[in-house]
mmCIF file of C-alpha atoms and ligand atoms in Angstrom:
data_model
loop_
_atom_site.group_PDB
_atom_site.id
_atom_site.type_symbol
_atom_site.label_atom_id
_atom_site.label_comp_id
_atom_site.label_asym_id
_atom_site.label_seq_id
_atom_site.Cartn_x
_atom_site.Cartn_y
_atom_site.Cartn_z
ATOM 1 C CA MET S 235 16.079 -18.135 -18.485
ATOM 2 C CA ILE S 236 14.081 -21.080 -17.145
ATOM 3 C CA SER S 237 11.678 -19.805 -14.515
ATOM 4 C CA ARG S 238 11.493 -21.677 -11.231
ATOM 5 C CA LEU S 239 8.118 -20.075 -10.667
ATOM 6 C CA LYS S 240 4.802 -20.654 -12.439
ATOM 7 C CA PRO S 241 3.954 -17.927 -14.977
ATOM 8 C CA THR S 242 1.284 -16.228 -12.905
ATOM 9 C CA LEU S 243 0.328 -12.721 -11.855
ATOM 10 C CA ILE S 244 1.623 -11.811 -8.369
ATOM 11 C CA ILE S 245 -0.482 -8.888 -7.178
ATOM 12 C CA ILE S 246 0.702 -6.907 -4.171
ATOM 13 C CA SER S 247 -1.603 -4.242 -2.746
ATOM 14 C CA ALA S 248 -1.313 -2.065 0.314
ATOM 15 C CA PRO S 249 -2.115 1.417 1.478
ATOM 16 C CA SER S 250 0.404 3.955 0.185
ATOM 17 C CA GLY S 251 3.508 3.851 2.425
ATOM 18 C CA ALA S 252 2.972 0.323 3.822
ATOM 19 C CA GLY S 253 6.063 -0.947 2.000
ATOM 20 C CA LYS S 254 4.874 -2.716 -1.151
ATOM 21 C CA SER S 255 7.459 -1.144 -3.504
ATOM 22 C CA THR S 256 10.228 -2.087 -1.069
ATOM 23 C CA LEU S 257 8.975 -5.686 -0.825
ATOM 24 C CA CYS S 258 8.445 -6.040 -4.603
ATOM 25 C CA ALA S 259 11.974 -4.764 -5.283
ATOM 26 C CA LYS S 260 13.443 -7.375 -2.902
ATOM 27 C CA MET S 261 11.403 -10.129 -4.562
ATOM 28 C CA VAL S 262 12.662 -9.224 -8.042
ATOM 29 C CA GLU S 263 16.235 -9.122 -6.765
ATOM 30 C CA ASP S 264 15.949 -12.679 -5.398
ATOM 31 C CA TYR S 265 13.979 -13.964 -8.386
ATOM 32 C CA PRO S 266 15.314 -12.411 -11.596
ATOM 33 C CA GLU S 267 12.754 -14.408 -13.574
ATOM 34 C CA ILE S 268 9.951 -12.274 -12.115
ATOM 35 C CA VAL S 269 9.042 -9.466 -14.485
ATOM 36 C CA GLU S 270 8.257 -6.227 -12.668
ATOM 37 C CA ASN S 271 5.267 -4.410 -14.121
ATOM 38 C CA ILE S 272 5.911 -0.738 -14.840
ATOM 39 C CA SER S 273 2.671 1.231 -14.740
ATOM 40 C CA TYR S 274 1.902 4.436 -16.604
ATOM 41 C CA THR S 275 1.000 7.424 -14.461
ATOM 42 C CA THR S 276 0.165 11.111 -14.692
ATOM 43 C CA ARG S 277 1.673 11.654 -11.193
ATOM 44 C CA PRO S 278 4.899 13.687 -11.168
ATOM 45 C CA PRO S 279 8.045 11.687 -10.191
ATOM 46 C CA ARG S 280 9.163 11.688 -6.517
ATOM 47 C CA ASN S 281 12.768 12.380 -5.334
ATOM 48 C CA LYS S 282 14.683 9.433 -6.740
ATOM 49 C CA GLU S 283 12.125 8.017 -9.143
ATOM 50 C CA LYS S 284 13.188 7.468 -12.733
ATOM 51 C CA ASN S 285 11.109 7.458 -15.885
ATOM 52 C CA ASN S 286 10.807 4.009 -17.549
ATOM 53 C CA ILE S 287 12.022 2.329 -14.339
ATOM 54 C CA ASP S 288 9.641 3.260 -11.521
ATOM 55 C CA TYR S 289 6.837 4.358 -13.834
ATOM 56 C CA PHE S 290 6.297 5.607 -17.335
ATOM 57 C CA PHE S 291 5.532 9.209 -16.395
ATOM 58 C CA ILE S 292 3.162 10.658 -19.010
ATOM 59 C CA SER S 293 0.880 13.671 -19.408
ATOM 60 C CA GLU S 294 -2.889 13.614 -18.923
ATOM 61 C CA ALA S 295 -3.310 13.971 -22.711
ATOM 62 C CA GLU S 296 -1.020 10.997 -23.411
ATOM 63 C CA PHE S 297 -2.883 8.954 -20.808
ATOM 64 C CA GLU S 298 -6.259 9.764 -22.356
ATOM 65 C CA ALA S 299 -4.971 8.892 -25.838
ATOM 66 C CA LYS S 300 -3.652 5.501 -24.653
ATOM 67 C CA LYS S 301 -6.897 4.795 -22.855
ATOM 68 C CA ALA S 302 -8.894 5.565 -25.999
ATOM 69 C CA GLN S 303 -6.651 3.163 -27.986
ATOM 70 C CA ASN S 304 -7.430 0.350 -25.519
ATOM 71 C CA PHE S 305 -3.751 0.217 -24.543
ATOM 72 C CA PHE S 306 -4.433 -0.499 -20.847
ATOM 73 C CA ILE S 307 -5.571 -3.812 -19.406
ATOM 74 C CA GLU S 308 -6.475 -1.891 -16.265
ATOM 75 C CA SER S 309 -6.550 1.774 -15.381
ATOM 76 C CA ALA S 310 -7.634 3.651 -12.286
ATOM 77 C CA TYR S 311 -7.778 7.084 -10.688
ATOM 78 C CA VAL S 312 -5.886 6.790 -7.376
ATOM 79 C CA HIS S 313 -5.158 9.569 -4.835
ATOM 80 C CA GLY S 314 -5.832 12.220 -7.495
ATOM 81 C CA ASN S 315 -3.721 10.735 -10.347
ATOM 82 C CA HIS S 316 -4.270 8.331 -13.239
ATOM 83 C CA TYR S 317 -2.487 4.957 -13.309
ATOM 84 C CA GLY S 318 -2.622 2.213 -15.925
ATOM 85 C CA ILE S 319 -1.128 -1.170 -16.814
ATOM 86 C CA SER S 320 -0.298 -1.944 -20.425
ATOM 87 C CA LYS S 321 -1.830 -5.090 -21.864
ATOM 88 C CA ASP S 322 1.440 -5.833 -23.694
ATOM 89 C CA GLN S 323 3.556 -6.104 -20.550
ATOM 90 C CA VAL S 324 1.256 -8.721 -19.021
ATOM 91 C CA GLU S 325 0.840 -10.741 -22.211
ATOM 92 C CA ASN S 326 4.582 -10.630 -23.016
ATOM 93 C CA ALA S 327 5.598 -11.909 -19.564
ATOM 94 C CA LEU S 328 3.122 -14.792 -19.677
ATOM 95 C CA SER S 329 4.045 -15.659 -23.271
ATOM 96 C CA ILE S 330 7.664 -16.271 -22.223
ATOM 97 C CA ASN S 331 6.515 -18.270 -19.167
ATOM 98 C CA ARG S 332 7.551 -15.715 -16.571
ATOM 99 C CA PRO S 333 5.593 -14.524 -13.523
ATOM 100 C CA ILE S 334 4.843 -10.791 -13.372
ATOM 101 C CA ILE S 335 4.585 -8.777 -10.151
ATOM 102 C CA PHE S 336 2.302 -5.759 -9.655
ATOM 103 C CA ASP S 337 2.267 -3.063 -7.014
ATOM 104 C CA ILE S 338 -1.261 -1.742 -7.485
ATOM 105 C CA ASP S 339 -4.257 -0.549 -5.510
ATOM 106 C CA VAL S 340 -7.267 -2.630 -4.422
ATOM 107 C CA GLN S 341 -9.494 -1.667 -7.383
ATOM 108 C CA GLY S 342 -6.674 -2.627 -9.779
ATOM 109 C CA ALA S 343 -6.232 -5.981 -8.004
ATOM 110 C CA LYS S 344 -9.940 -6.721 -8.397
ATOM 111 C CA THR S 345 -9.899 -5.906 -12.114
ATOM 112 C CA LEU S 346 -6.843 -8.096 -12.794
ATOM 113 C CA VAL S 347 -8.246 -11.036 -10.811
ATOM 114 C CA LYS S 348 -11.418 -10.925 -12.938
ATOM 115 C CA LYS S 349 -9.226 -11.253 -16.049
ATOM 116 C CA TYR S 350 -6.699 -13.688 -14.515
ATOM 117 C CA PRO S 351 -8.456 -15.709 -11.776
ATOM 118 C CA ASP S 352 -5.264 -17.727 -11.059
ATOM 119 C CA SER S 353 -3.468 -14.619 -9.787
ATOM 120 C CA LEU S 354 -1.767 -14.752 -6.398
ATOM 121 C CA THR S 355 -2.947 -11.786 -4.317
ATOM 122 C CA VAL S 356 -1.200 -10.440 -1.206
ATOM 123 C CA PHE S 357 -2.208 -7.445 0.926
ATOM 124 C CA ILE S 358 0.466 -5.657 2.977
ATOM 125 C CA LEU S 359 -0.754 -4.018 6.189
ATOM 126 C CA PRO S 360 1.079 -1.287 8.086
ATOM 127 C CA PRO S 361 1.447 -1.919 11.856
ATOM 128 C CA SER S 362 -0.735 1.200 12.443
ATOM 129 C CA ILE S 363 -2.015 4.335 10.699
ATOM 130 C CA GLU S 364 0.415 6.430 12.807
ATOM 131 C CA GLU S 365 3.363 4.376 11.528
ATOM 132 C CA LEU S 366 2.033 4.684 7.957
ATOM 133 C CA ARG S 367 1.976 8.476 8.280
ATOM 134 C CA LYS S 368 5.540 8.448 9.693
ATOM 135 C CA ARG S 369 6.809 6.291 6.806
ATOM 136 C CA LEU S 370 5.220 8.537 4.183
ATOM 137 C CA GLU S 371 6.646 11.657 5.832
ATOM 138 C CA ALA S 372 10.122 10.101 6.090
ATOM 139 C CA ARG S 373 10.104 8.729 2.533
ATOM 140 C CA ASP S 374 8.902 11.963 0.938
ATOM 141 C CA LYS S 375 10.780 14.317 3.283
ATOM 142 C CA GLY S 376 7.510 15.899 4.427
ATOM 143 C CA LYS S 377 6.345 16.532 0.852
ATOM 144 C CA THR S 378 3.988 13.603 0.228
ATOM 145 C CA GLN S 379 1.609 14.406 -2.603
ATOM 146 C CA ASN S 380 -1.988 14.263 -1.250
ATOM 147 C CA LEU S 381 -0.904 12.981 2.206
ATOM 148 C CA GLU S 382 -4.279 13.347 3.935
ATOM 149 C CA LEU S 383 -6.071 11.698 1.003
ATOM 150 C CA ARG S 384 -3.585 8.785 1.119
ATOM 151 C CA ILE S 385 -4.260 8.324 4.870
ATOM 152 C CA LYS S 386 -8.025 8.524 4.386
ATOM 153 C CA ASN S 387 -7.848 6.014 1.534
ATOM 154 C CA ALA S 388 -5.646 3.724 3.691
ATOM 155 C CA GLU S 389 -8.439 3.334 6.222
ATOM 156 C CA ARG S 390 -10.853 2.358 3.441
ATOM 157 C CA GLU S 391 -8.366 0.026 1.715
ATOM 158 C CA ILE S 392 -7.536 -1.858 4.929
ATOM 159 C CA LYS S 393 -11.218 -2.817 5.182
ATOM 160 C CA GLU S 394 -10.888 -4.515 1.769
ATOM 161 C CA ALA S 395 -7.953 -6.722 2.808
ATOM 162 C CA THR S 396 -10.315 -9.714 3.060
ATOM 163 C CA PHE S 397 -10.403 -9.876 -0.770
ATOM 164 C CA PHE S 398 -6.755 -11.039 -0.871
ATOM 165 C CA ASN S 399 -5.403 -14.622 -0.665
ATOM 166 C CA TYR S 400 -2.819 -13.584 1.952
ATOM 167 C CA LYS S 401 -2.220 -10.704 4.372
ATOM 168 C CA ILE S 402 1.161 -9.673 5.808
ATOM 169 C CA VAL S 403 1.748 -7.050 8.511
ATOM 170 C CA ASN S 404 4.912 -5.141 7.563
ATOM 171 C CA ALA S 405 6.232 -4.185 11.007
ATOM 172 C CA ASP S 406 9.744 -5.644 10.715
ATOM 173 C CA LEU S 407 10.844 -5.534 7.060
ATOM 174 C CA ASP S 408 12.957 -8.718 7.136
ATOM 175 C CA LYS S 409 10.157 -10.714 8.745
ATOM 176 C CA ALA S 410 7.557 -9.380 6.311
ATOM 177 C CA TYR S 411 9.817 -10.208 3.374
ATOM 178 C CA ALA S 412 10.437 -13.741 4.675
ATOM 179 C CA GLU S 413 6.666 -14.239 4.855
ATOM 180 C CA LEU S 414 6.173 -12.955 1.300
ATOM 181 C CA LYS S 415 8.926 -15.187 -0.049
ATOM 182 C CA LYS S 416 7.435 -18.227 1.645
ATOM 183 C CA ILE S 417 3.982 -17.499 0.190
ATOM 184 C CA VAL S 418 5.358 -17.050 -3.342
ATOM 185 C CA GLU S 419 7.477 -20.198 -3.091
ATOM 186 C CA THR S 420 4.616 -22.280 -1.696
ATOM 187 C CA GLU S 421 2.151 -21.102 -4.327
ATOM 188 C CA LEU S 422 4.299 -20.757 -7.428
ATOM 189 C CA ILE S 423 7.295 -23.049 -7.291
ATOM 190 C CA ASN S 424 7.414 -25.747 -9.964
ATOM 191 C CA ARG S 425 7.649 -29.058 -8.209
HETATM 192 P P1 ADP R 160 4.570 1.791 -0.803
HETATM 193 O O1 ADP R 160 5.196 1.282 -2.061
HETATM 194 O O2 ADP R 160 3.602 0.805 -0.207
HETATM 195 O O3 ADP R 160 3.958 3.155 -0.954
HETATM 196 P P2 ADP R 160 7.330 2.018 0.182
HETATM 197 O O4 ADP R 160 7.894 0.685 -0.181
HETATM 198 O O5 ADP R 160 7.700 3.201 -0.632
HETATM 199 O O6 ADP R 160 5.712 1.938 0.301
HETATM 200 O O7 ADP R 160 7.684 2.259 1.727
HETATM 201 C C1 ADP R 160 7.374 3.501 2.365
HETATM 202 C C2 ADP R 160 8.572 3.917 3.228
HETATM 203 O O8 ADP R 160 8.634 3.061 4.386
HETATM 204 C C3 ADP R 160 9.914 3.808 2.513
HETATM 205 O O9 ADP R 160 10.731 4.891 2.916
HETATM 206 C C4 ADP R 160 10.464 2.474 3.026
HETATM 207 O O10 ADP R 160 11.881 2.466 3.024
HETATM 208 C C5 ADP R 160 9.910 2.421 4.453
HETATM 209 N N1 ADP R 160 9.660 1.057 4.967
HETATM 210 C C6 ADP R 160 9.221 -0.039 4.305
HETATM 211 N N2 ADP R 160 9.068 -1.082 5.126
HETATM 212 C C7 ADP R 160 9.409 -0.644 6.367
HETATM 213 C C8 ADP R 160 9.470 -1.268 7.678
HETATM 214 N N3 ADP R 160 9.136 -2.555 7.874
HETATM 215 N N4 ADP R 160 9.877 -0.511 8.695
HETATM 216 C C9 ADP R 160 10.206 0.795 8.525
HETATM 217 N N5 ADP R 160 10.187 1.431 7.345
HETATM 218 C C10 ADP R 160 9.781 0.733 6.264
HETATM 219 P P1 5GP R 161 2.155 5.987 -5.748
HETATM 220 O O1 5GP R 161 1.675 7.297 -6.263
HETATM 221 O O2 5GP R 161 2.386 6.015 -4.254
HETATM 222 O O3 5GP R 161 3.307 5.401 -6.523
HETATM 223 O O4 5GP R 161 0.966 4.940 -5.980
HETATM 224 C C1 5GP R 161 -0.319 5.220 -5.486
HETATM 225 C C2 5GP R 161 -1.180 3.994 -5.536
HETATM 226 O O5 5GP R 161 -1.452 3.631 -6.892
HETATM 227 C C3 5GP R 161 -0.528 2.770 -4.911
HETATM 228 O O6 5GP R 161 -1.528 2.083 -4.166
HETATM 229 C C4 5GP R 161 -0.084 1.960 -6.092
HETATM 230 O O7 5GP R 161 -0.021 0.586 -5.782
HETATM 231 C C5 5GP R 161 -1.215 2.246 -7.049
HETATM 232 N N1 5GP R 161 -0.878 1.964 -8.460
HETATM 233 C C6 5GP R 161 0.290 2.116 -9.103
HETATM 234 N N2 5GP R 161 0.171 1.747 -10.389
HETATM 235 C C7 5GP R 161 -1.103 1.338 -10.567
HETATM 236 C C8 5GP R 161 -1.847 0.828 -11.681
HETATM 237 O O8 5GP R 161 -1.349 0.678 -12.787
HETATM 238 N N3 5GP R 161 -3.154 0.519 -11.462
HETATM 239 C C9 5GP R 161 -3.752 0.681 -10.237
HETATM 240 N N4 5GP R 161 -5.027 0.332 -10.110
HETATM 241 N N5 5GP R 161 -3.093 1.149 -9.177
HETATM 242 C C10 5GP R 161 -1.784 1.486 -9.331
#
């Protein structure tokens, strides 16, 4: 497939529940050439999540072993769980001239930008902390893992939004998605 987009890292960060997975999924649907990074995590799967699709769900021991083998290009401890990105996925996407999209936290974004300074970085903001809490409760049917920690971290993460090239407030999903699409097209389309 010939990619219409430059082979670059597209890094989307947001507090948990702001809508980054939803927005990334829409992007990949519209642009099949975008490779979607699948991170490794020690977090247990949520309701509809599937292994090898949403994440590679692995044990703490497996995570530690991979980390020791230098398997991850980036790894972080977020909201009480380990997460990591395999070096291979990033290098493979770029080697076939495809962009790769990440849904990762602020510390992960900073690490990747150090390694790939050309990355496009976008921060998704919730309209308010109250709305963020409502979305998490609705998505996880009242069973969000580490809810209070996620809310506390959200307040800290929002303060770091200035690090990102672009910021989008996800109040209305269609409007937020239109903004994201415009940013990606403006920055990455081959002209
Ligand atoms: P994240 O990946 O940032 O944790 P999700 O994409 O899982 O967030 O979104 C959290 C929840 O909020 C999901 O149930 C999603 O369907 C919902 N959601 C996303 N965007 C909006 C929006 N603009 N308005 C209302 N609900 C939304
Ligand atoms: P969740 O448990 O809600 O899927 O994800 C929690 C947080 O971890 C989110 O902010 C998500 O973007 C982030 N995350 C997911 N995978 C990775 C990763 O590989 N590295 C880093 N740094 N953060 C990740």
